[in-house]
Amino acid sequence: MSHIPGRTVAMERILLGYDASDGADAALDWVTDRALRRRARVEVVLVTNPFLQDQPRAEEDLARAERHLRTANPSLPIETARIGGMMPRALTEAATHADLLVIGVDTGRPVREALHGWMSLRVSATATVPTCIVPSGWVEMSGPVTVGLASDPSSDAALTFAASEAAAAGESLRLVHAWSGPIPSTTVSSQRDVRAQHTQLMNQTIERLHDDAPELVVDRVLIHDNATSALSIAASDSSLLVLGTHGRGVLAGGFFGSVGQDLIGRLEIPVVVVPSGR
């Protein structure tokens, strides 16, 4: 669901994947905060392994999440559901009707993430809707919304989502474009030509963004570096990082796969992964 300043915003449908972990509780806090700032309805889903049934505990966890949301916002439309199945497929299928899927990740626990099959990365890479991964220990903070700009149209949906988030939050949009291919060393002129091509891409993108949202403040980061490093540095004082994916892995700045693996679960801010064409 996009937001265009001056237009009526439809009620956002948020699906929260909840398992009572530290990361899930952080995701619950993030959803609660979001639901206080915009029109939303929330569905809390807990996926249970059909071979390891623990129905009473699952129902208790769902009830606790619902109480948390209702305490903060008594009028918030809330649904809860316990669904049987295997992750990540059960959760991503349940989220197909949502505008936003939200999950948590336990930062600083790579062993736990590995034992769970790098679930946050797998969910975000296969979901058909924008997926927000909230790190454990998340606290609300202000700052720009940072987004990676790819050299092809695969990041267009992420750009639209990031611009919408920045406008809704009253924050600036930080546009990061990094390229790590070799710079020709033959002449200074050829080096300038390479940079000029990337600068043109940046300028054209900013023009399109301002066509849709003239009031949006856009900061640019244009750098010859690997995407992971550039995005990590740019996101250090951001409130949100937005990446794009085309179903084969997470991308930013034109580089695939490893960017998401290097950033998701390692940053202290939420990361939203937006599938292309969304």
mmCIF file of C-alpha atoms in Angstrom:
data_model
loop_
_atom_site.group_PDB
_atom_site.id
_atom_site.type_symbol
_atom_site.label_atom_id
_atom_site.label_comp_id
_atom_site.label_asym_id
_atom_site.label_seq_id
_atom_site.Cartn_x
_atom_site.Cartn_y
_atom_site.Cartn_z
ATOM 1 C CA MET A 1 0.000 0.000 0.000
ATOM 2 C CA SER A 2 1.542 3.292 -1.084
ATOM 3 C CA HIS A 3 1.001 6.717 0.400
ATOM 4 C CA ILE A 4 0.671 9.814 -1.751
ATOM 5 C CA PRO A 5 0.587 13.084 0.224
ATOM 6 C CA GLY A 6 -2.818 14.739 0.055
ATOM 7 C CA ARG A 7 -4.765 11.571 -0.677
ATOM 8 C CA THR A 8 -6.863 9.458 1.651
ATOM 9 C CA VAL A 9 -4.822 6.537 2.940
ATOM 10 C CA ALA A 10 -6.546 3.158 3.032
ATOM 11 C CA MET A 11 -6.378 1.048 6.161
ATOM 12 C CA GLU A 12 -3.102 -0.855 6.165
ATOM 13 C CA ARG A 13 -3.295 -4.611 6.687
ATOM 14 C CA ILE A 14 -0.380 -5.791 8.831
ATOM 15 C CA LEU A 15 0.382 -9.441 9.482
ATOM 16 C CA LEU A 16 2.715 -10.083 12.417
ATOM 17 C CA GLY A 17 4.497 -13.424 12.556
ATOM 18 C CA TYR A 18 4.867 -14.051 16.276
ATOM 19 C CA ASP A 19 6.676 -16.764 18.256
ATOM 20 C CA ALA A 20 7.261 -15.017 21.639
ATOM 21 C CA SER A 21 11.026 -14.745 21.059
ATOM 22 C CA ASP A 22 12.944 -11.556 21.872
ATOM 23 C CA GLY A 23 12.891 -10.619 18.214
ATOM 24 C CA ALA A 24 9.148 -11.291 17.963
ATOM 25 C CA ASP A 25 8.514 -9.065 20.985
ATOM 26 C CA ALA A 26 10.499 -6.289 19.296
ATOM 27 C CA ALA A 27 8.395 -6.792 16.158
ATOM 28 C CA LEU A 28 5.268 -6.596 18.316
ATOM 29 C CA ASP A 29 6.475 -3.268 19.743
ATOM 30 C CA TRP A 30 7.189 -1.964 16.235
ATOM 31 C CA VAL A 31 3.732 -2.941 14.986
ATOM 32 C CA THR A 32 2.134 -1.402 18.085
ATOM 33 C CA ASP A 33 3.952 1.876 17.460
ATOM 34 C CA ARG A 34 3.016 1.832 13.781
ATOM 35 C CA ALA A 35 -0.656 1.166 14.546
ATOM 36 C CA LEU A 36 -0.721 4.217 16.810
ATOM 37 C CA ARG A 37 0.457 6.467 13.974
ATOM 38 C CA ARG A 38 -1.703 5.303 11.053
ATOM 39 C CA ARG A 39 -4.951 3.543 10.194
ATOM 40 C CA ALA A 40 -4.227 -0.162 10.421
ATOM 41 C CA ARG A 41 -5.643 -3.566 11.198
ATOM 42 C CA VAL A 42 -3.372 -6.237 12.629
ATOM 43 C CA GLU A 43 -3.428 -10.003 12.336
ATOM 44 C CA VAL A 44 -1.121 -11.895 14.689
ATOM 45 C CA VAL A 45 -0.162 -15.322 13.384
ATOM 46 C CA LEU A 46 1.729 -18.044 15.196
ATOM 47 C CA VAL A 47 2.944 -20.973 13.085
ATOM 48 C CA THR A 48 3.087 -24.285 14.923
ATOM 49 C CA ASN A 49 4.963 -27.339 13.737
ATOM 50 C CA PRO A 50 2.376 -30.091 13.146
ATOM 51 C CA PHE A 51 4.849 -32.639 14.543
ATOM 52 C CA LEU A 52 5.525 -30.649 17.737
ATOM 53 C CA GLN A 53 2.107 -29.612 18.959
ATOM 54 C CA ASP A 54 2.055 -27.162 21.865
ATOM 55 C CA GLN A 55 -1.409 -25.671 21.497
ATOM 56 C CA PRO A 56 -1.863 -24.301 25.069
ATOM 57 C CA ARG A 57 1.462 -22.413 24.912
ATOM 58 C CA ALA A 58 0.669 -21.080 21.451
ATOM 59 C CA GLU A 59 -2.721 -19.785 22.564
ATOM 60 C CA GLU A 60 -1.120 -18.113 25.603
ATOM 61 C CA ASP A 61 1.468 -16.395 23.418
ATOM 62 C CA LEU A 62 -1.188 -15.151 21.006
ATOM 63 C CA ALA A 63 -3.340 -13.857 23.868
ATOM 64 C CA ARG A 64 -0.351 -12.001 25.336
ATOM 65 C CA ALA A 65 0.387 -10.334 21.999
ATOM 66 C CA GLU A 66 -3.252 -9.317 21.612
ATOM 67 C CA ARG A 67 -3.325 -7.812 25.128
ATOM 68 C CA HIS A 68 -0.198 -5.806 24.339
ATOM 69 C CA LEU A 69 -1.791 -4.334 21.221
ATOM 70 C CA ARG A 70 -5.166 -3.622 22.831
ATOM 71 C CA THR A 71 -3.584 -1.942 25.853
ATOM 72 C CA ALA A 72 -1.830 0.522 23.557
ATOM 73 C CA ASN A 73 -4.769 0.986 21.180
ATOM 74 C CA PRO A 74 -8.153 -0.329 22.392
ATOM 75 C CA SER A 75 -9.890 0.506 19.108
ATOM 76 C CA LEU A 76 -7.359 -1.287 16.913
ATOM 77 C CA PRO A 77 -8.915 -4.054 14.771
ATOM 78 C CA ILE A 78 -7.033 -7.234 15.750
ATOM 79 C CA GLU A 79 -7.269 -10.877 14.730
ATOM 80 C CA THR A 80 -5.178 -13.768 15.997
ATOM 81 C CA ALA A 81 -4.632 -17.145 14.403
ATOM 82 C CA ARG A 82 -2.620 -20.280 15.105
ATOM 83 C CA ILE A 83 -1.790 -22.098 11.892
ATOM 84 C CA GLY A 84 -0.105 -25.437 11.403
ATOM 85 C CA GLY A 85 2.626 -25.812 8.850
ATOM 86 C CA MET A 86 6.298 -25.467 8.129
ATOM 87 C CA MET A 87 8.221 -22.232 8.031
ATOM 88 C CA PRO A 88 8.701 -20.125 6.016
ATOM 89 C CA ARG A 89 6.013 -21.285 3.608
ATOM 90 C CA ALA A 90 3.138 -21.293 6.110
ATOM 91 C CA LEU A 91 3.818 -17.717 7.135
ATOM 92 C CA THR A 92 4.400 -16.289 3.659
ATOM 93 C CA GLU A 93 1.225 -17.955 2.359
ATOM 94 C CA ALA A 94 -0.762 -16.509 5.272
ATOM 95 C CA ALA A 95 0.585 -13.049 4.413
ATOM 96 C CA THR A 96 -0.437 -12.969 0.749
ATOM 97 C CA HIS A 97 -3.481 -10.811 1.559
ATOM 98 C CA ALA A 98 -1.520 -8.361 3.739
ATOM 99 C CA ASP A 99 0.068 -5.027 2.843
ATOM 100 C CA LEU A 100 2.985 -5.674 5.190
ATOM 101 C CA LEU A 101 4.453 -8.761 6.857
ATOM 102 C CA VAL A 102 6.405 -8.144 10.065
ATOM 103 C CA ILE A 103 8.750 -10.588 11.791
ATOM 104 C CA GLY A 104 11.497 -10.323 14.387
ATOM 105 C CA VAL A 105 15.102 -11.449 14.427
ATOM 106 C CA ASP A 106 17.319 -12.113 17.438
ATOM 107 C CA THR A 107 20.362 -9.976 16.744
ATOM 108 C CA GLY A 108 23.713 -11.025 18.159
ATOM 109 C CA ARG A 109 22.697 -14.684 18.070
ATOM 110 C CA PRO A 110 24.059 -16.072 14.813
ATOM 111 C CA VAL A 111 24.047 -19.626 16.172
ATOM 112 C CA ARG A 112 20.337 -19.386 17.021
ATOM 113 C CA GLU A 113 19.609 -17.969 13.562
ATOM 114 C CA ALA A 114 21.623 -20.735 11.918
ATOM 115 C CA LEU A 115 19.822 -23.408 13.921
ATOM 116 C CA HIS A 116 16.525 -21.945 12.771
ATOM 117 C CA GLY A 117 17.662 -22.087 9.158
ATOM 118 C CA TRP A 118 18.272 -18.329 8.796
ATOM 119 C CA MET A 119 14.496 -18.019 8.926
ATOM 120 C CA SER A 120 14.272 -14.225 8.794
ATOM 121 C CA LEU A 121 16.317 -14.158 5.591
ATOM 122 C CA ARG A 122 14.299 -16.975 4.030
ATOM 123 C CA VAL A 123 10.972 -15.357 4.884
ATOM 124 C CA SER A 124 11.996 -11.977 3.479
ATOM 125 C CA ALA A 125 13.453 -13.514 0.309
ATOM 126 C CA THR A 126 10.348 -15.576 -0.522
ATOM 127 C CA ALA A 127 7.454 -13.404 0.668
ATOM 128 C CA THR A 128 5.298 -11.815 -2.003
ATOM 129 C CA VAL A 129 4.560 -8.728 0.135
ATOM 130 C CA PRO A 130 6.912 -6.190 1.761
ATOM 131 C CA THR A 131 8.486 -7.782 4.831
ATOM 132 C CA CYS A 132 9.829 -5.849 7.802
ATOM 133 C CA ILE A 133 12.463 -7.595 9.935
ATOM 134 C CA VAL A 134 12.714 -5.975 13.375
ATOM 135 C CA PRO A 135 15.829 -6.650 15.477
ATOM 136 C CA SER A 136 15.567 -7.653 19.127
ATOM 137 C CA GLY A 137 16.079 -4.669 21.404
ATOM 138 C CA TRP A 138 14.562 -2.246 18.888
ATOM 139 C CA VAL A 139 13.675 1.179 20.262
ATOM 140 C CA GLU A 140 11.914 3.943 18.369
ATOM 141 C CA MET A 141 14.216 6.563 16.876
ATOM 142 C CA SER A 142 14.006 9.334 14.322
ATOM 143 C CA GLY A 143 16.165 9.500 11.239
ATOM 144 C CA PRO A 144 16.009 9.233 7.466
ATOM 145 C CA VAL A 145 14.557 6.277 5.629
ATOM 146 C CA THR A 146 17.460 4.732 3.694
ATOM 147 C CA VAL A 147 16.932 2.770 0.487
ATOM 148 C CA GLY A 148 19.277 1.030 -1.945
ATOM 149 C CA LEU A 149 19.111 2.059 -5.600
ATOM 150 C CA ALA A 150 19.930 -0.653 -8.137
ATOM 151 C CA SER A 151 21.185 -0.095 -11.662
ATOM 152 C CA ASP A 152 18.098 -1.767 -13.130
ATOM 153 C CA PRO A 153 14.328 -1.445 -12.454
ATOM 154 C CA SER A 154 14.405 -4.219 -9.826
ATOM 155 C CA SER A 155 14.563 -1.667 -7.003
ATOM 156 C CA ASP A 156 11.628 0.465 -8.232
ATOM 157 C CA ALA A 157 9.122 -1.072 -5.805
ATOM 158 C CA ALA A 158 11.540 -0.570 -2.902
ATOM 159 C CA LEU A 159 11.989 3.088 -3.882
ATOM 160 C CA THR A 160 8.230 3.639 -3.949
ATOM 161 C CA PHE A 161 7.803 1.959 -0.565
ATOM 162 C CA ALA A 162 10.686 3.908 0.997
ATOM 163 C CA ALA A 163 9.397 7.242 -0.324
ATOM 164 C CA SER A 164 5.966 6.455 1.106
ATOM 165 C CA GLU A 165 7.459 5.584 4.501
ATOM 166 C CA ALA A 166 9.566 8.746 4.593
ATOM 167 C CA ALA A 167 6.595 10.945 3.670
ATOM 168 C CA ALA A 168 4.323 9.304 6.259
ATOM 169 C CA ALA A 169 6.951 9.664 9.006
ATOM 170 C CA GLY A 170 7.939 13.208 8.068
ATOM 171 C CA GLU A 171 11.526 12.082 7.492
ATOM 172 C CA SER A 172 13.928 12.568 4.604
ATOM 173 C CA LEU A 173 14.682 9.812 2.118
ATOM 174 C CA ARG A 174 18.329 8.744 1.836
ATOM 175 C CA LEU A 175 19.043 7.256 -1.574
ATOM 176 C CA VAL A 176 22.132 5.026 -1.687
ATOM 177 C CA HIS A 177 23.692 3.885 -4.938
ATOM 178 C CA ALA A 178 26.955 1.943 -4.776
ATOM 179 C CA TRP A 179 28.831 0.188 -7.527
ATOM 180 C CA SER A 180 31.837 -2.042 -7.021
ATOM 181 C CA GLY A 181 32.868 -2.866 -10.578
ATOM 182 C CA PRO A 182 36.377 -1.860 -11.627
ATOM 183 C CA ILE A 183 36.944 1.766 -12.526
ATOM 184 C CA PRO A 184 38.947 2.124 -15.746
ATOM 185 C CA SER A 185 42.486 3.164 -14.887
ATOM 186 C CA THR A 186 43.491 4.235 -18.383
ATOM 187 C CA THR A 187 42.421 7.858 -18.260
ATOM 188 C CA VAL A 188 40.853 10.298 -15.876
ATOM 189 C CA SER A 189 38.229 10.934 -18.536
ATOM 190 C CA SER A 190 37.050 7.310 -18.588
ATOM 191 C CA GLN A 191 36.760 7.311 -14.800
ATOM 192 C CA ARG A 192 34.615 10.420 -14.987
ATOM 193 C CA ASP A 193 32.421 8.794 -17.631
ATOM 194 C CA VAL A 194 31.694 5.835 -15.345
ATOM 195 C CA ARG A 195 30.769 8.075 -12.449
ATOM 196 C CA ALA A 196 28.695 10.274 -14.748
ATOM 197 C CA GLN A 197 26.566 7.280 -15.739
ATOM 198 C CA HIS A 198 25.787 6.499 -12.108
ATOM 199 C CA THR A 199 25.163 10.159 -11.362
ATOM 200 C CA GLN A 200 22.661 10.298 -14.209
ATOM 201 C CA LEU A 201 20.816 7.291 -12.780
ATOM 202 C CA MET A 202 20.670 9.015 -9.391
ATOM 203 C CA ASN A 203 19.417 12.298 -10.857
ATOM 204 C CA GLN A 204 16.727 10.613 -12.951
ATOM 205 C CA THR A 205 15.516 8.638 -9.942
ATOM 206 C CA ILE A 206 15.261 11.739 -7.772
ATOM 207 C CA GLU A 207 13.311 13.519 -10.529
ATOM 208 C CA ARG A 208 10.784 10.663 -10.640
ATOM 209 C CA LEU A 209 10.426 10.692 -6.863
ATOM 210 C CA HIS A 210 9.782 14.440 -6.838
ATOM 211 C CA ASP A 211 7.182 14.056 -9.581
ATOM 212 C CA ASP A 212 5.145 11.925 -7.166
ATOM 213 C CA ALA A 213 6.063 13.747 -3.939
ATOM 214 C CA PRO A 214 7.406 17.282 -4.541
ATOM 215 C CA GLU A 215 7.758 17.952 -0.806
ATOM 216 C CA LEU A 216 9.957 14.918 -0.167
ATOM 217 C CA VAL A 217 13.499 15.754 0.941
ATOM 218 C CA VAL A 218 15.965 13.381 -0.748
ATOM 219 C CA ASP A 219 19.586 12.956 0.342
ATOM 220 C CA ARG A 220 21.952 11.167 -2.013
ATOM 221 C CA VAL A 221 24.849 8.817 -1.370
ATOM 222 C CA LEU A 222 26.748 7.968 -4.546
ATOM 223 C CA ILE A 223 29.871 5.908 -3.936
ATOM 224 C CA HIS A 224 32.260 3.429 -5.525
ATOM 225 C CA ASP A 225 32.069 0.740 -2.856
ATOM 226 C CA ASN A 226 30.373 -2.582 -2.190
ATOM 227 C CA ALA A 227 26.659 -2.302 -1.465
ATOM 228 C CA THR A 228 26.812 -3.910 1.974
ATOM 229 C CA SER A 229 29.381 -1.438 3.270
ATOM 230 C CA ALA A 230 27.666 1.592 1.757
ATOM 231 C CA LEU A 231 24.225 0.658 3.078
ATOM 232 C CA SER A 232 25.527 -0.299 6.517
ATOM 233 C CA ILE A 233 27.210 3.081 6.952
ATOM 234 C CA ALA A 234 24.252 5.013 5.542
ATOM 235 C CA ALA A 235 21.804 3.125 7.777
ATOM 236 C CA SER A 236 23.747 3.802 10.985
ATOM 237 C CA ASP A 237 21.642 6.874 11.823
ATOM 238 C CA SER A 238 18.494 5.861 9.938
ATOM 239 C CA SER A 239 15.097 4.875 11.291
ATOM 240 C CA LEU A 240 14.507 2.278 8.558
ATOM 241 C CA LEU A 241 16.435 0.517 5.780
ATOM 242 C CA VAL A 242 14.603 -0.615 2.636
ATOM 243 C CA LEU A 243 15.965 -3.217 0.213
ATOM 244 C CA GLY A 244 14.495 -4.781 -2.893
ATOM 245 C CA THR A 245 14.270 -8.376 -4.033
ATOM 246 C CA HIS A 246 13.156 -10.047 -7.236
ATOM 247 C CA GLY A 247 12.592 -13.532 -5.809
ATOM 248 C CA ARG A 248 16.169 -14.742 -6.250
ATOM 249 C CA GLY A 249 17.594 -13.003 -3.210
ATOM 250 C CA VAL A 250 17.944 -9.624 -1.575
ATOM 251 C CA LEU A 251 19.524 -6.833 -3.568
ATOM 252 C CA ALA A 252 20.712 -3.274 -3.210
ATOM 253 C CA GLY A 253 22.936 -1.149 -5.390
ATOM 254 C CA GLY A 254 22.780 -3.788 -8.102
ATOM 255 C CA PHE A 255 24.253 -6.648 -6.064
ATOM 256 C CA PHE A 256 22.305 -9.741 -5.067
ATOM 257 C CA GLY A 257 22.110 -12.339 -2.325
ATOM 258 C CA SER A 258 24.931 -11.508 0.018
ATOM 259 C CA VAL A 259 23.650 -7.990 0.747
ATOM 260 C CA GLY A 260 20.608 -9.283 2.606
ATOM 261 C CA GLN A 261 22.599 -11.980 4.356
ATOM 262 C CA ASP A 262 25.178 -9.435 5.496
ATOM 263 C CA LEU A 263 22.653 -6.864 6.742
ATOM 264 C CA ILE A 264 19.505 -8.607 8.008
ATOM 265 C CA GLY A 265 19.898 -9.438 11.677
ATOM 266 C CA ARG A 266 23.101 -7.446 11.978
ATOM 267 C CA LEU A 267 21.723 -3.916 12.091
ATOM 268 C CA GLU A 268 19.993 -2.239 15.025
ATOM 269 C CA ILE A 269 17.210 -0.823 12.868
ATOM 270 C CA PRO A 270 14.318 -2.540 11.068
ATOM 271 C CA VAL A 271 14.958 -3.681 7.500
ATOM 272 C CA VAL A 272 12.111 -3.859 4.993
ATOM 273 C CA VAL A 273 12.508 -6.138 1.978
ATOM 274 C CA VAL A 274 10.196 -5.240 -0.918
ATOM 275 C CA PRO A 275 9.618 -7.683 -3.798
ATOM 276 C CA SER A 276 9.824 -6.175 -7.272
ATOM 277 C CA GLY A 277 6.544 -5.463 -9.028
ATOM 278 C CA ARG A 278 4.857 -4.844 -5.707
#
